[in-house]
mmCIF file of C-alpha atoms in Angstrom:
data_model
loop_
_atom_site.group_PDB
_atom_site.id
_atom_site.type_symbol
_atom_site.label_atom_id
_atom_site.label_comp_id
_atom_site.label_asym_id
_atom_site.label_seq_id
_atom_site.Cartn_x
_atom_site.Cartn_y
_atom_site.Cartn_z
ATOM 1 C CA GLY B 35 -5.102 -1.892 14.254
ATOM 2 C CA GLU B 36 -4.733 -5.615 14.685
ATOM 3 C CA ASN B 37 -2.460 -6.985 17.392
ATOM 4 C CA VAL B 38 -1.286 -10.606 17.450
ATOM 5 C CA GLU B 39 0.342 -12.164 20.496
ATOM 6 C CA GLN B 40 2.193 -15.455 20.225
ATOM 7 C CA HIS B 41 3.303 -17.874 22.936
ATOM 8 C CA PRO B 42 5.622 -19.363 23.880
ATOM 9 C CA SER B 43 8.619 -17.538 22.471
ATOM 10 C CA THR B 44 10.732 -20.696 22.727
ATOM 11 C CA LEU B 45 9.688 -24.324 22.893
ATOM 12 C CA SER B 46 11.825 -27.408 23.266
ATOM 13 C CA VAL B 47 10.361 -30.865 22.726
ATOM 14 C CA GLN B 48 11.768 -34.338 22.316
ATOM 15 C CA GLU B 49 11.563 -36.027 18.959
ATOM 16 C CA GLY B 50 8.219 -37.763 18.612
ATOM 17 C CA ASP B 51 6.417 -35.505 21.072
ATOM 18 C CA SER B 52 3.774 -32.966 20.109
ATOM 19 C CA ALA B 53 4.242 -29.201 20.016
ATOM 20 C CA VAL B 54 1.573 -26.554 20.411
ATOM 21 C CA ILE B 55 1.976 -22.858 19.659
ATOM 22 C CA LYS B 56 -0.788 -20.416 20.542
ATOM 23 C CA CYS B 57 -1.760 -17.016 19.179
ATOM 24 C CA THR B 58 -4.389 -14.500 20.146
ATOM 25 C CA TYR B 59 -5.650 -11.634 18.013
ATOM 26 C CA SER B 60 -7.434 -8.439 18.915
ATOM 27 C CA ASP B 61 -9.609 -7.554 15.925
ATOM 28 C CA SER B 62 -12.777 -9.658 15.777
ATOM 29 C CA ALA B 63 -13.026 -8.820 12.052
ATOM 30 C CA SER B 64 -9.910 -10.892 11.295
ATOM 31 C CA ASN B 65 -10.840 -13.764 9.038
ATOM 32 C CA TYR B 66 -7.631 -15.296 7.659
ATOM 33 C CA PHE B 67 -4.921 -16.919 9.789
ATOM 34 C CA PRO B 68 -1.772 -18.329 8.173
ATOM 35 C CA TRP B 69 1.220 -19.980 9.821
ATOM 36 C CA TYR B 70 4.745 -19.636 8.471
ATOM 37 C CA LYS B 71 7.892 -21.624 9.157
ATOM 38 C CA GLN B 72 11.302 -19.997 8.915
ATOM 39 C CA GLU B 73 14.392 -22.147 9.066
ATOM 40 C CA LEU B 74 17.664 -20.553 10.103
ATOM 41 C CA GLY B 75 18.904 -18.166 7.427
ATOM 42 C CA LYS B 76 15.971 -18.899 5.126
ATOM 43 C CA ARG B 77 12.850 -17.079 4.063
ATOM 44 C CA PRO B 78 9.452 -17.713 5.705
ATOM 45 C CA GLN B 79 7.282 -20.348 4.059
ATOM 46 C CA LEU B 80 3.575 -20.923 4.463
ATOM 47 C CA ILE B 81 2.837 -24.261 6.123
ATOM 48 C CA ILE B 82 -0.899 -24.050 6.764
ATOM 49 C CA ASP B 83 -3.679 -21.503 6.924
ATOM 50 C CA ILE B 84 -7.273 -21.340 8.101
ATOM 51 C CA ARG B 85 -10.214 -19.064 7.409
ATOM 52 C CA SER B 86 -12.772 -17.914 9.926
ATOM 53 C CA ASN B 87 -15.529 -20.148 8.554
ATOM 54 C CA VAL B 88 -13.550 -23.249 9.557
ATOM 55 C CA GLY B 89 -12.739 -24.438 13.084
ATOM 56 C CA GLU B 90 -9.933 -26.840 12.285
ATOM 57 C CA LYS B 91 -7.685 -27.770 9.394
ATOM 58 C CA LYS B 92 -5.194 -30.581 9.179
ATOM 59 C CA ASP B 93 -2.335 -31.419 6.826
ATOM 60 C CA GLN B 94 -0.456 -34.585 7.711
ATOM 61 C CA ARG B 95 1.367 -33.906 10.996
ATOM 62 C CA ILE B 96 0.308 -30.289 11.349
ATOM 63 C CA ALA B 97 -3.079 -28.889 12.285
ATOM 64 C CA VAL B 98 -4.491 -25.494 13.111
ATOM 65 C CA THR B 99 -7.494 -24.793 15.308
ATOM 66 C CA LEU B 100 -9.426 -21.546 15.502
ATOM 67 C CA ASN B 101 -11.677 -20.301 18.306
ATOM 68 C CA LYS B 102 -13.363 -17.146 17.041
ATOM 69 C CA THR B 103 -15.203 -16.508 20.280
ATOM 70 C CA ALA B 104 -11.996 -16.426 22.278
ATOM 71 C CA LYS B 105 -10.049 -14.897 19.403
ATOM 72 C CA HIS B 106 -7.254 -17.404 19.473
ATOM 73 C CA PHE B 107 -5.786 -19.970 17.136
ATOM 74 C CA SER B 108 -3.182 -22.658 17.628
ATOM 75 C CA LEU B 109 -0.685 -24.685 15.628
ATOM 76 C CA HIS B 110 -0.321 -28.345 16.546
ATOM 77 C CA ILE B 111 2.610 -30.431 15.314
ATOM 78 C CA THR B 112 2.466 -34.149 16.098
ATOM 79 C CA GLU B 113 5.282 -36.698 16.005
ATOM 80 C CA THR B 114 7.876 -33.941 15.839
ATOM 81 C CA GLN B 115 11.084 -34.523 13.899
ATOM 82 C CA PRO B 116 14.436 -32.696 13.969
ATOM 83 C CA GLU B 117 13.568 -31.000 10.667
ATOM 84 C CA ASP B 118 10.638 -29.316 12.412
ATOM 85 C CA SER B 119 13.180 -27.172 14.295
ATOM 86 C CA ALA B 120 12.603 -23.608 13.108
ATOM 87 C CA VAL B 121 10.902 -20.355 14.019
ATOM 88 C CA TYR B 122 7.140 -20.396 13.523
ATOM 89 C CA PHE B 123 5.073 -17.257 12.980
ATOM 90 C CA CYS B 124 1.326 -16.871 13.192
ATOM 91 C CA ALA B 125 -0.454 -14.022 11.445
ATOM 92 C CA ALA B 126 -3.919 -12.544 11.111
ATOM 93 C CA SER B 127 -5.661 -10.560 8.396
ATOM 94 C CA ILE B 128 -8.980 -8.719 8.161
ATOM 95 C CA SER B 129 -8.935 -8.802 4.375
ATOM 96 C CA GLY B 130 -9.425 -12.546 4.027
ATOM 97 C CA THR B 131 -6.180 -12.726 2.088
ATOM 98 C CA ALA B 132 -2.436 -12.473 2.611
ATOM 99 C CA SER B 133 -2.492 -8.854 1.434
ATOM 100 C CA LYS B 134 -2.483 -7.171 4.843
ATOM 101 C CA LEU B 135 -1.033 -9.369 7.552
ATOM 102 C CA THR B 136 -0.131 -8.714 11.158
ATOM 103 C CA PHE B 137 2.368 -11.235 12.485
ATOM 104 C CA GLY B 138 3.080 -12.597 15.914
ATOM 105 C CA THR B 139 6.607 -12.309 17.273
ATOM 106 C CA GLY B 140 7.521 -15.919 16.565
ATOM 107 C CA THR B 141 8.192 -19.178 18.423
ATOM 108 C CA ARG B 142 11.549 -20.865 18.196
ATOM 109 C CA LEU B 143 10.903 -24.619 18.229
ATOM 110 C CA GLN B 144 13.773 -26.934 19.043
ATOM 111 C CA VAL B 145 13.253 -30.666 18.541
ATOM 112 C CA THR B 146 15.844 -32.650 20.431
ATOM 113 C CA LEU B 147 16.875 -36.246 19.807
ATOM 114 C CA GLU E 1130 11.060 -21.343 -12.071
ATOM 115 C CA ALA E 1131 8.396 -19.454 -10.111
ATOM 116 C CA GLN E 1132 10.111 -17.079 -7.743
ATOM 117 C CA VAL E 1133 10.385 -13.727 -6.003
ATOM 118 C CA THR E 1134 13.744 -12.016 -6.399
ATOM 119 C CA GLN E 1135 15.235 -9.139 -4.445
ATOM 120 C CA ASN E 1136 18.300 -7.033 -5.066
ATOM 121 C CA PRO E 1137 20.649 -6.347 -3.519
ATOM 122 C CA ARG E 1138 20.864 -9.183 -1.016
ATOM 123 C CA TYR E 1139 23.230 -7.256 1.240
ATOM 124 C CA LEU E 1140 23.728 -3.511 1.519
ATOM 125 C CA ILE E 1141 25.745 -1.314 3.822
ATOM 126 C CA THR E 1142 25.088 2.395 3.466
ATOM 127 C CA VAL E 1143 25.323 5.654 5.385
ATOM 128 C CA THR E 1144 22.669 7.820 6.947
ATOM 129 C CA GLY E 1145 20.810 9.983 4.448
ATOM 130 C CA LYS E 1146 21.945 8.286 1.235
ATOM 131 C CA LYS E 1147 18.871 7.357 -0.792
ATOM 132 C CA LEU E 1148 18.562 3.717 -1.747
ATOM 133 C CA THR E 1149 16.186 1.394 -3.556
ATOM 134 C CA VAL E 1150 15.668 -2.309 -2.984
ATOM 135 C CA THR E 1151 14.111 -3.993 -5.986
ATOM 136 C CA CYS E 1152 11.579 -6.817 -5.880
ATOM 137 C CA SER E 1153 10.297 -8.783 -8.819
ATOM 138 C CA GLN E 1154 7.977 -11.798 -9.161
ATOM 139 C CA ASN E 1155 7.334 -13.949 -12.224
ATOM 140 C CA MET E 1156 4.104 -15.595 -11.053
ATOM 141 C CA ASN E 1157 1.663 -12.917 -12.253
ATOM 142 C CA HIS E 1158 0.614 -12.326 -8.643
ATOM 143 C CA GLU E 1159 -1.656 -9.402 -7.894
ATOM 144 C CA TYR E 1160 -0.636 -8.889 -4.269
ATOM 145 C CA MET E 1161 2.831 -7.826 -3.185
ATOM 146 C CA SER E 1162 4.162 -6.731 0.213
ATOM 147 C CA TRP E 1163 7.270 -5.539 1.975
ATOM 148 C CA TYR E 1164 8.179 -6.654 5.488
ATOM 149 C CA ARG E 1165 10.994 -5.970 7.854
ATOM 150 C CA GLN E 1166 12.212 -8.549 10.338
ATOM 151 C CA ASP E 1167 13.906 -7.573 13.585
ATOM 152 C CA PRO E 1168 14.915 -9.827 16.492
ATOM 153 C CA GLY E 1169 12.115 -10.204 19.001
ATOM 154 C CA LEU E 1170 9.664 -8.257 16.854
ATOM 155 C CA GLY E 1171 8.843 -10.809 14.195
ATOM 156 C CA LEU E 1172 7.777 -9.679 10.752
ATOM 157 C CA ARG E 1173 6.178 -6.290 10.376
ATOM 158 C CA GLN E 1174 4.470 -5.168 7.210
ATOM 159 C CA ILE E 1175 5.754 -1.910 5.717
ATOM 160 C CA TYR E 1176 3.576 -1.497 2.621
ATOM 161 C CA TYR E 1177 1.406 -3.697 0.484
ATOM 162 C CA SER E 1178 -0.084 -3.497 -2.983
ATOM 163 C CA MET E 1179 -3.212 -5.200 -4.253
ATOM 164 C CA ASN E 1180 -2.681 -4.254 -7.889
ATOM 165 C CA VAL E 1181 -0.845 -1.916 -10.236
ATOM 166 C CA GLU E 1182 -0.986 1.661 -8.927
ATOM 167 C CA VAL E 1183 -2.758 0.478 -5.747
ATOM 168 C CA THR E 1184 -0.628 0.636 -2.611
ATOM 169 C CA ASP E 1185 -1.415 1.011 1.075
ATOM 170 C CA LYS E 1186 0.415 1.385 4.341
ATOM 171 C CA GLY E 1187 1.167 -1.552 6.557
ATOM 172 C CA ASP E 1188 2.021 -1.311 10.231
ATOM 173 C CA VAL E 1189 5.406 0.456 9.947
ATOM 174 C CA PRO E 1190 5.425 2.683 6.820
ATOM 175 C CA GLU E 1191 7.328 5.674 8.221
ATOM 176 C CA GLY E 1192 10.531 6.393 6.325
ATOM 177 C CA TYR E 1193 9.653 4.180 3.354
ATOM 178 C CA LYS E 1194 8.095 4.646 -0.056
ATOM 179 C CA VAL E 1195 6.902 2.147 -2.626
ATOM 180 C CA SER E 1196 5.561 2.179 -6.152
ATOM 181 C CA ARG E 1197 3.751 -0.379 -8.289
ATOM 182 C CA LYS E 1198 3.993 0.729 -11.892
ATOM 183 C CA GLU E 1199 4.131 -2.812 -13.245
ATOM 184 C CA LYS E 1200 2.500 -5.947 -11.922
ATOM 185 C CA ARG E 1201 5.760 -7.824 -11.490
ATOM 186 C CA ASN E 1202 7.820 -5.132 -9.722
ATOM 187 C CA PHE E 1203 7.431 -3.546 -6.301
ATOM 188 C CA PRO E 1204 10.516 -1.514 -5.305
ATOM 189 C CA LEU E 1205 11.094 -0.259 -1.767
ATOM 190 C CA ILE E 1206 12.613 3.207 -1.509
ATOM 191 C CA LEU E 1207 14.360 4.708 1.488
ATOM 192 C CA GLU E 1208 14.696 8.416 0.716
ATOM 193 C CA SER E 1209 16.863 9.225 3.745
ATOM 194 C CA PRO E 1210 17.884 6.040 5.551
ATOM 195 C CA SER E 1211 18.554 6.160 9.272
ATOM 196 C CA PRO E 1212 20.253 3.617 11.568
ATOM 197 C CA ASN E 1213 16.885 2.447 12.940
ATOM 198 C CA GLN E 1214 16.107 1.127 9.460
ATOM 199 C CA THR E 1215 18.898 -1.414 9.786
ATOM 200 C CA SER E 1216 16.997 -4.667 9.359
ATOM 201 C CA LEU E 1217 16.308 -7.742 7.247
ATOM 202 C CA TYR E 1218 13.786 -6.922 4.539
ATOM 203 C CA PHE E 1219 11.531 -9.385 2.740
ATOM 204 C CA CYS E 1220 9.406 -8.863 -0.317
ATOM 205 C CA ALA E 1221 6.477 -11.223 -0.855
ATOM 206 C CA SER E 1222 3.769 -11.890 -3.397
ATOM 207 C CA SER E 1223 0.517 -13.836 -3.495
ATOM 208 C CA LEU E 1224 -2.484 -14.560 -5.670
ATOM 209 C CA PRO E 1225 -5.727 -14.344 -3.706
ATOM 210 C CA GLY E 1226 -8.025 -17.331 -3.941
ATOM 211 C CA VAL E 1227 -10.820 -19.162 -2.207
ATOM 212 C CA GLY E 1228 -8.539 -21.832 -0.857
ATOM 213 C CA THR E 1229 -5.050 -21.491 0.516
ATOM 214 C CA ASP E 1230 -3.604 -18.034 -0.082
ATOM 215 C CA THR E 1231 0.064 -18.920 -0.470
ATOM 216 C CA GLN E 1232 2.353 -15.953 -0.020
ATOM 217 C CA TYR E 1233 5.827 -16.449 -1.477
ATOM 218 C CA PHE E 1234 8.742 -14.604 0.069
ATOM 219 C CA GLY E 1235 11.884 -13.382 -1.601
ATOM 220 C CA PRO E 1236 15.313 -14.350 -0.230
ATOM 221 C CA GLY E 1237 15.658 -11.202 1.882
ATOM 222 C CA THR E 1238 17.840 -8.100 1.841
ATOM 223 C CA ARG E 1239 20.031 -7.399 4.825
ATOM 224 C CA LEU E 1240 20.417 -3.642 5.164
ATOM 225 C CA THR E 1241 22.845 -1.886 7.483
ATOM 226 C CA VAL E 1242 22.647 1.898 7.846
ATOM 227 C CA LEU E 1243 25.684 3.452 9.522
#
């Protein structure tokens, strides 16, 4: 089955700096890659996703890039703010939808003042 | 209000005592899933359903059962809970589309099996 590795497990940045979280996947048939944000004590929420026919997608301060050849995708957060502090999860799916997802183990992002 | 609800939110039980965690969504979503979340392991999918009467195993289905008799409900059943099933459980639903496939999570159920 699919295996998703996520790095780093923790990341601390200063407010205003950029943060990058990287994931690799094992199944070349994977074609849908969402990112979720989970604040402390809350449920995960989708923040951005990308499909395999697209190399990059951007939404305000967040962007995701996908390299199908290398089988890795990354989340980029620019101009980080304290409210960006959370755990971020990447995931991959071979179904093209959120029906069957394999998640990474998460990255705890801390944005310091 | 569009939402996914789970009950109970907290449950402490003993080994072997059958339990059911309910999940309901009011968004007419076709897809529903159950996940468990454990420290250091992230979210792991237990079962998913792509429609009524259509369910399939996720990555960690052992010890769990599900059913999808109605579109809105997707209960998770633990026939004989064991301590290694102590975890935080999330139900989720989504409506597949060409664009963003937003999956909505329920508030979570924290289960402790003694």
